[in-house]
mmCIF file of C-alpha atoms in Angstrom:
data_model
loop_
_atom_site.group_PDB
_atom_site.id
_atom_site.type_symbol
_atom_site.label_atom_id
_atom_site.label_comp_id
_atom_site.label_asym_id
_atom_site.label_seq_id
_atom_site.Cartn_x
_atom_site.Cartn_y
_atom_site.Cartn_z
ATOM 1 C CA UNK A 1 -19.637 -2.008 -5.260
ATOM 2 C CA UNK A 2 -16.050 -3.022 -4.315
ATOM 3 C CA UNK A 3 -13.919 -3.878 -6.793
ATOM 4 C CA UNK A 4 -11.970 -6.412 -4.237
ATOM 5 C CA UNK A 5 -12.743 -7.405 -0.604
ATOM 6 C CA UNK A 6 -10.491 -9.042 1.806
ATOM 7 C CA UNK A 7 -12.561 -11.227 4.060
ATOM 8 C CA UNK A 8 -10.892 -12.181 7.667
ATOM 9 C CA UNK A 9 -7.236 -12.868 6.202
ATOM 10 C CA UNK A 10 -5.212 -14.503 8.703
ATOM 11 C CA UNK A 11 -1.556 -15.236 8.187
ATOM 12 C CA UNK A 12 1.291 -16.522 10.638
ATOM 13 C CA UNK A 13 4.660 -17.712 10.550
ATOM 14 C CA UNK A 14 4.902 -19.984 13.799
ATOM 15 C CA UNK A 15 4.188 -16.951 16.129
ATOM 16 C CA UNK A 16 1.952 -14.180 16.565
ATOM 17 C CA UNK A 17 -0.404 -13.277 13.429
ATOM 18 C CA UNK A 18 1.202 -11.075 10.989
ATOM 19 C CA UNK A 19 -2.250 -10.557 9.658
ATOM 20 C CA UNK A 20 -4.934 -11.397 12.143
ATOM 21 C CA UNK A 21 -8.558 -11.882 10.490
ATOM 22 C CA UNK A 22 -7.688 -8.629 8.287
ATOM 23 C CA UNK A 23 -11.064 -7.377 6.445
ATOM 24 C CA UNK A 24 -11.397 -4.369 4.099
ATOM 25 C CA UNK A 25 -13.240 -3.381 0.800
ATOM 26 C CA UNK A 26 -11.595 -1.216 -2.154
ATOM 27 C CA UNK A 27 -14.020 0.839 -4.088
ATOM 28 C CA UNK A 28 -13.394 1.943 -7.724
ATOM 29 C CA UNK A 29 -11.278 5.230 -7.781
ATOM 30 C CA UNK A 30 -9.751 4.826 -4.276
ATOM 31 C CA UNK A 31 -6.488 6.069 -3.557
ATOM 32 C CA UNK A 32 -5.369 4.442 -0.254
ATOM 33 C CA UNK A 33 -2.301 4.503 1.480
ATOM 34 C CA UNK A 34 -1.305 1.479 3.921
ATOM 35 C CA UNK A 35 0.594 2.705 6.714
ATOM 36 C CA UNK A 36 1.921 0.779 9.816
ATOM 37 C CA UNK A 37 5.370 0.555 11.664
ATOM 38 C CA UNK A 38 8.237 -1.530 9.894
ATOM 39 C CA UNK A 39 7.577 -5.089 9.956
ATOM 40 C CA UNK A 40 3.690 -4.990 10.483
ATOM 41 C CA UNK A 41 3.367 -6.783 7.329
ATOM 42 C CA UNK A 42 2.461 -4.001 4.697
ATOM 43 C CA UNK A 43 4.559 -5.525 1.672
ATOM 44 C CA UNK A 44 3.234 -9.416 2.584
ATOM 45 C CA UNK A 45 -0.299 -7.848 2.653
ATOM 46 C CA UNK A 46 -0.050 -6.541 -0.993
ATOM 47 C CA UNK A 47 1.393 -9.969 -1.799
ATOM 48 C CA UNK A 48 -1.720 -11.979 -0.435
ATOM 49 C CA UNK A 49 -3.751 -9.524 -2.522
ATOM 50 C CA UNK A 50 -2.196 -10.484 -5.837
ATOM 51 C CA UNK A 51 -2.283 -14.146 -5.003
ATOM 52 C CA UNK A 52 1.963 -14.152 -4.835
ATOM 53 C CA UNK A 53 1.567 -15.467 -1.363
ATOM 54 C CA UNK A 54 -1.117 -17.583 0.361
ATOM 55 C CA UNK A 55 -2.836 -16.931 3.604
ATOM 56 C CA UNK A 56 -3.528 -19.282 6.072
ATOM 57 C CA UNK A 57 -7.195 -18.622 5.995
ATOM 58 C CA UNK A 58 -9.830 -16.029 4.512
ATOM 59 C CA UNK A 59 -10.846 -15.087 1.222
ATOM 60 C CA UNK A 60 -9.894 -12.162 -1.569
ATOM 61 C CA UNK A 61 -13.091 -11.888 -3.396
ATOM 62 C CA UNK A 62 -12.371 -9.822 -6.807
ATOM 63 C CA UNK A 63 -14.639 -8.488 -9.312
ATOM 64 C CA UNK A 64 -15.007 -10.300 -12.540
ATOM 65 C CA UNK A 65 -12.186 -9.813 -14.766
ATOM 66 C CA UNK A 66 -10.269 -7.497 -12.312
ATOM 67 C CA UNK A 67 -6.823 -6.806 -13.370
ATOM 68 C CA UNK A 68 -4.213 -6.162 -10.633
ATOM 69 C CA UNK A 69 -0.750 -4.916 -10.975
ATOM 70 C CA UNK A 70 2.094 -4.378 -8.570
ATOM 71 C CA UNK A 71 4.936 -2.248 -8.404
ATOM 72 C CA UNK A 72 7.597 -4.026 -6.063
ATOM 73 C CA UNK A 73 9.665 -1.978 -3.668
ATOM 74 C CA UNK A 74 12.735 -3.863 -4.792
ATOM 75 C CA UNK A 75 14.740 -2.965 -8.139
ATOM 76 C CA UNK A 76 15.628 -5.877 -9.884
ATOM 77 C CA UNK A 77 19.282 -6.567 -9.714
ATOM 78 C CA UNK A 78 19.197 -7.829 -13.562
ATOM 79 C CA UNK A 79 16.604 -7.136 -16.209
ATOM 80 C CA UNK A 80 17.243 -7.845 -19.744
ATOM 81 C CA UNK A 81 16.177 -5.283 -22.834
ATOM 82 C CA UNK A 82 15.648 -1.881 -23.353
ATOM 83 C CA UNK A 83 13.293 0.555 -21.568
ATOM 84 C CA UNK A 84 10.539 -0.416 -24.153
ATOM 85 C CA UNK A 85 11.017 -3.959 -23.706
ATOM 86 C CA UNK A 86 10.415 -3.626 -19.966
ATOM 87 C CA UNK A 87 7.500 -1.478 -20.142
ATOM 88 C CA UNK A 88 5.857 -3.130 -22.949
ATOM 89 C CA UNK A 89 6.931 -6.945 -22.760
ATOM 90 C CA UNK A 90 4.209 -8.173 -20.614
ATOM 91 C CA UNK A 91 1.134 -6.634 -21.737
ATOM 92 C CA UNK A 92 -1.773 -7.733 -23.966
ATOM 93 C CA UNK A 93 -1.085 -6.818 -27.700
ATOM 94 C CA UNK A 94 -4.016 -4.935 -28.687
ATOM 95 C CA UNK A 95 -4.708 -1.539 -29.915
ATOM 96 C CA UNK A 96 -6.230 -0.218 -26.711
ATOM 97 C CA UNK A 97 -3.247 -1.595 -24.670
ATOM 98 C CA UNK A 98 -0.563 -0.629 -27.149
ATOM 99 C CA UNK A 99 -1.951 3.081 -27.000
ATOM 100 C CA UNK A 100 -2.090 3.400 -23.279
ATOM 101 C CA UNK A 101 1.316 1.756 -22.606
ATOM 102 C CA UNK A 102 3.086 3.973 -25.374
ATOM 103 C CA UNK A 103 1.453 7.093 -23.645
ATOM 104 C CA UNK A 104 2.781 5.983 -20.362
ATOM 105 C CA UNK A 105 6.280 5.179 -21.741
ATOM 106 C CA UNK A 106 6.526 8.660 -23.314
ATOM 107 C CA UNK A 107 5.801 10.219 -19.979
ATOM 108 C CA UNK A 108 8.968 8.637 -18.030
ATOM 109 C CA UNK A 109 11.206 11.075 -19.949
ATOM 110 C CA UNK A 110 13.864 8.127 -20.471
ATOM 111 C CA UNK A 111 14.960 6.928 -24.168
ATOM 112 C CA UNK A 112 12.857 4.017 -24.917
ATOM 113 C CA UNK A 113 16.002 2.387 -26.537
ATOM 114 C CA UNK A 114 18.439 2.607 -23.495
ATOM 115 C CA UNK A 115 19.089 -0.743 -21.616
ATOM 116 C CA UNK A 116 17.424 -0.886 -18.392
ATOM 117 C CA UNK A 117 20.139 -2.252 -16.471
ATOM 118 C CA UNK A 118 22.298 1.031 -17.565
ATOM 119 C CA UNK A 119 20.004 3.425 -15.774
ATOM 120 C CA UNK A 120 20.024 5.166 -12.382
ATOM 121 C CA UNK A 121 18.245 3.742 -9.521
ATOM 122 C CA UNK A 122 15.502 6.679 -9.980
ATOM 123 C CA UNK A 123 15.039 5.958 -13.570
ATOM 124 C CA UNK A 124 14.648 2.334 -13.307
ATOM 125 C CA UNK A 125 11.804 3.139 -10.679
ATOM 126 C CA UNK A 126 10.320 5.594 -13.321
ATOM 127 C CA UNK A 127 10.350 2.234 -15.450
ATOM 128 C CA UNK A 128 9.070 0.140 -13.078
ATOM 129 C CA UNK A 129 6.079 2.385 -12.459
ATOM 130 C CA UNK A 130 5.411 2.461 -16.124
ATOM 131 C CA UNK A 131 5.605 -1.135 -16.433
ATOM 132 C CA UNK A 132 3.145 -1.536 -13.539
ATOM 133 C CA UNK A 133 0.918 1.063 -15.309
ATOM 134 C CA UNK A 134 1.040 0.002 -18.715
ATOM 135 C CA UNK A 135 -1.351 -3.190 -18.635
ATOM 136 C CA UNK A 136 -4.312 -0.405 -17.800
ATOM 137 C CA UNK A 137 -4.924 -2.270 -14.479
ATOM 138 C CA UNK A 138 -8.033 -1.956 -12.398
ATOM 139 C CA UNK A 139 -6.231 -1.986 -9.179
ATOM 140 C CA UNK A 140 -2.550 -0.806 -8.831
ATOM 141 C CA UNK A 141 -0.398 -1.640 -5.849
ATOM 142 C CA UNK A 142 2.636 0.462 -5.163
ATOM 143 C CA UNK A 143 5.253 -0.689 -2.437
ATOM 144 C CA UNK A 144 7.188 2.740 -1.719
ATOM 145 C CA UNK A 145 6.974 4.176 -5.231
ATOM 146 C CA UNK A 146 9.138 7.343 -4.273
ATOM 147 C CA UNK A 147 12.271 5.547 -3.229
ATOM 148 C CA UNK A 148 15.213 6.528 -4.948
ATOM 149 C CA UNK A 149 13.343 9.225 -6.547
ATOM 150 C CA UNK A 150 14.262 13.093 -6.665
ATOM 151 C CA UNK A 151 11.874 15.754 -6.023
ATOM 152 C CA UNK A 152 10.977 16.418 -9.587
ATOM 153 C CA UNK A 153 10.453 12.766 -10.210
ATOM 154 C CA UNK A 154 8.318 12.492 -7.136
ATOM 155 C CA UNK A 155 6.288 15.365 -8.396
ATOM 156 C CA UNK A 156 5.912 13.599 -11.877
ATOM 157 C CA UNK A 157 4.534 10.327 -10.237
ATOM 158 C CA UNK A 158 2.245 12.303 -7.711
ATOM 159 C CA UNK A 159 0.862 13.864 -10.781
ATOM 160 C CA UNK A 160 0.405 10.733 -12.585
ATOM 161 C CA UNK A 161 -0.986 8.561 -9.986
ATOM 162 C CA UNK A 162 -3.570 11.432 -9.113
ATOM 163 C CA UNK A 163 -4.950 10.964 -12.333
ATOM 164 C CA UNK A 164 -5.320 7.552 -12.824
ATOM 165 C CA UNK A 165 -8.632 6.208 -13.241
ATOM 166 C CA UNK A 166 -8.118 2.937 -11.456
ATOM 167 C CA UNK A 167 -8.070 2.507 -7.879
ATOM 168 C CA UNK A 168 -4.591 2.648 -6.058
ATOM 169 C CA UNK A 169 -3.222 0.937 -2.897
ATOM 170 C CA UNK A 170 0.199 2.382 -1.821
ATOM 171 C CA UNK A 171 2.668 1.762 0.698
ATOM 172 C CA UNK A 172 4.805 5.008 1.482
ATOM 173 C CA UNK A 173 6.745 6.548 4.177
ATOM 174 C CA UNK A 174 6.847 9.853 2.279
ATOM 175 C CA UNK A 175 4.301 12.113 4.306
ATOM 176 C CA UNK A 176 4.179 14.824 1.650
ATOM 177 C CA UNK A 177 3.496 12.278 -0.988
ATOM 178 C CA UNK A 178 0.634 10.530 1.169
ATOM 179 C CA UNK A 179 -0.937 14.059 1.816
ATOM 180 C CA UNK A 180 -0.959 15.020 -1.686
ATOM 181 C CA UNK A 181 -2.299 11.757 -3.089
ATOM 182 C CA UNK A 182 -4.334 9.605 -0.579
ATOM 183 C CA UNK A 183 -7.791 10.119 -0.219
ATOM 184 C CA UNK A 184 -8.460 7.123 2.574
ATOM 185 C CA UNK A 185 -5.983 5.398 4.939
ATOM 186 C CA UNK A 186 -5.408 1.906 5.935
ATOM 187 C CA UNK A 187 -3.488 1.525 9.152
ATOM 188 C CA UNK A 188 -1.930 -1.864 9.837
ATOM 189 C CA UNK A 189 -1.462 -2.242 13.560
ATOM 190 C CA UNK A 190 -0.793 -5.592 15.387
ATOM 191 C CA UNK A 191 -1.983 -7.521 12.333
ATOM 192 C CA UNK A 192 -5.312 -5.739 12.202
ATOM 193 C CA UNK A 193 -6.373 -3.273 9.371
ATOM 194 C CA UNK A 194 -8.501 -0.261 10.437
ATOM 195 C CA UNK A 195 -9.886 1.850 7.635
ATOM 196 C CA UNK A 196 -10.063 5.411 8.095
ATOM 197 C CA UNK A 197 -12.313 7.320 5.542
ATOM 198 C CA UNK A 198 -10.654 10.575 4.979
ATOM 199 C CA UNK A 199 -6.988 12.104 3.945
ATOM 200 C CA UNK A 200 -3.525 11.371 5.928
ATOM 201 C CA UNK A 201 -3.635 14.760 8.273
ATOM 202 C CA UNK A 202 -7.139 14.001 9.518
ATOM 203 C CA UNK A 203 -6.122 10.404 10.191
ATOM 204 C CA UNK A 204 -3.008 11.337 12.064
ATOM 205 C CA UNK A 205 -5.573 13.646 14.195
ATOM 206 C CA UNK A 206 -7.984 10.601 14.929
ATOM 207 C CA UNK A 207 -5.324 8.187 15.319
ATOM 208 C CA UNK A 208 -3.342 10.528 17.899
ATOM 209 C CA UNK A 209 -6.544 10.644 19.790
ATOM 210 C CA UNK A 210 -7.600 7.122 19.623
ATOM 211 C CA UNK A 211 -3.930 6.025 20.908
ATOM 212 C CA UNK A 212 -4.394 8.616 23.789
ATOM 213 C CA UNK A 213 -7.736 6.763 24.892
ATOM 214 C CA UNK A 214 -6.119 3.636 24.586
ATOM 215 C CA UNK A 215 -2.884 4.459 26.884
ATOM 216 C CA UNK A 216 -5.861 6.012 29.144
ATOM 217 C CA UNK A 217 -7.840 2.978 29.201
ATOM 218 C CA UNK A 218 -4.672 0.783 29.731
ATOM 219 C CA UNK A 219 -3.509 2.812 32.916
ATOM 220 C CA UNK A 220 -6.979 2.449 34.282
ATOM 221 C CA UNK A 221 -6.823 -0.995 33.761
ATOM 222 C CA UNK A 222 -3.188 -1.473 35.254
ATOM 223 C CA UNK A 223 -4.497 0.714 38.178
ATOM 224 C CA UNK A 224 -7.752 -1.512 38.736
ATOM 225 C CA UNK A 225 -5.347 -4.891 38.344
ATOM 226 C CA UNK A 226 -2.984 -3.540 41.099
ATOM 227 C CA UNK A 227 -5.981 -2.548 43.624
ATOM 228 C CA UNK A 228 -7.330 -6.079 43.050
ATOM 229 C CA UNK A 229 -3.620 -7.670 43.543
ATOM 230 C CA UNK A 230 -3.885 -5.548 46.782
ATOM 231 C CA UNK A 231 -7.292 -6.792 47.748
ATOM 232 C CA UNK A 232 -6.605 -10.500 47.068
ATOM 233 C CA UNK A 233 -3.153 -10.343 49.470
ATOM 234 C CA UNK A 234 -5.180 -8.989 52.224
#
């Protein structure tokens, strides 16, 4: 049974729809990469799923009690407190969550009493990832999680994401990361989401085949249209 279902989500900002009756399901344990060209609305879709942005119409149906956490793409310009404050400050204070958050905090490899604002961009990304995971969500949303990370840090991130028990939906242009982490692909293209239930390399193969067939169909349509125009003139 899905933990989250998007049903006919429509979102527009005056022009053509950015999200055009988008529908999909997220199942427990999914590791889904959301792919698409720049400007297609990938980050916007994540905000709609968390409720940070309202769609014009459609529904987001969540499993009862579903906990959703999102790691944003942008590093905050200023954030008060230490690494521990940032990671632990917004979670429920109980034994289970404290132990889980402490375990994630320890895996960052960063001094817990270091001021967040004093860290490098890559270190801040690690801390923000730990913050998103610390609340032990059922669905984790990651927006370009490998930005500002060097290769060892990306490998560290891969290892953790691959072992998480929660479902993960992430946006990434890092093909190596997507290959090693994603088990499914959501492709956002011209406002629609197509679900591909296999890893990235197989998705690329099928997508390229589908694009070739689309181009062939378009060329055939253009040819027939030109022939009809000639017939009409006659």
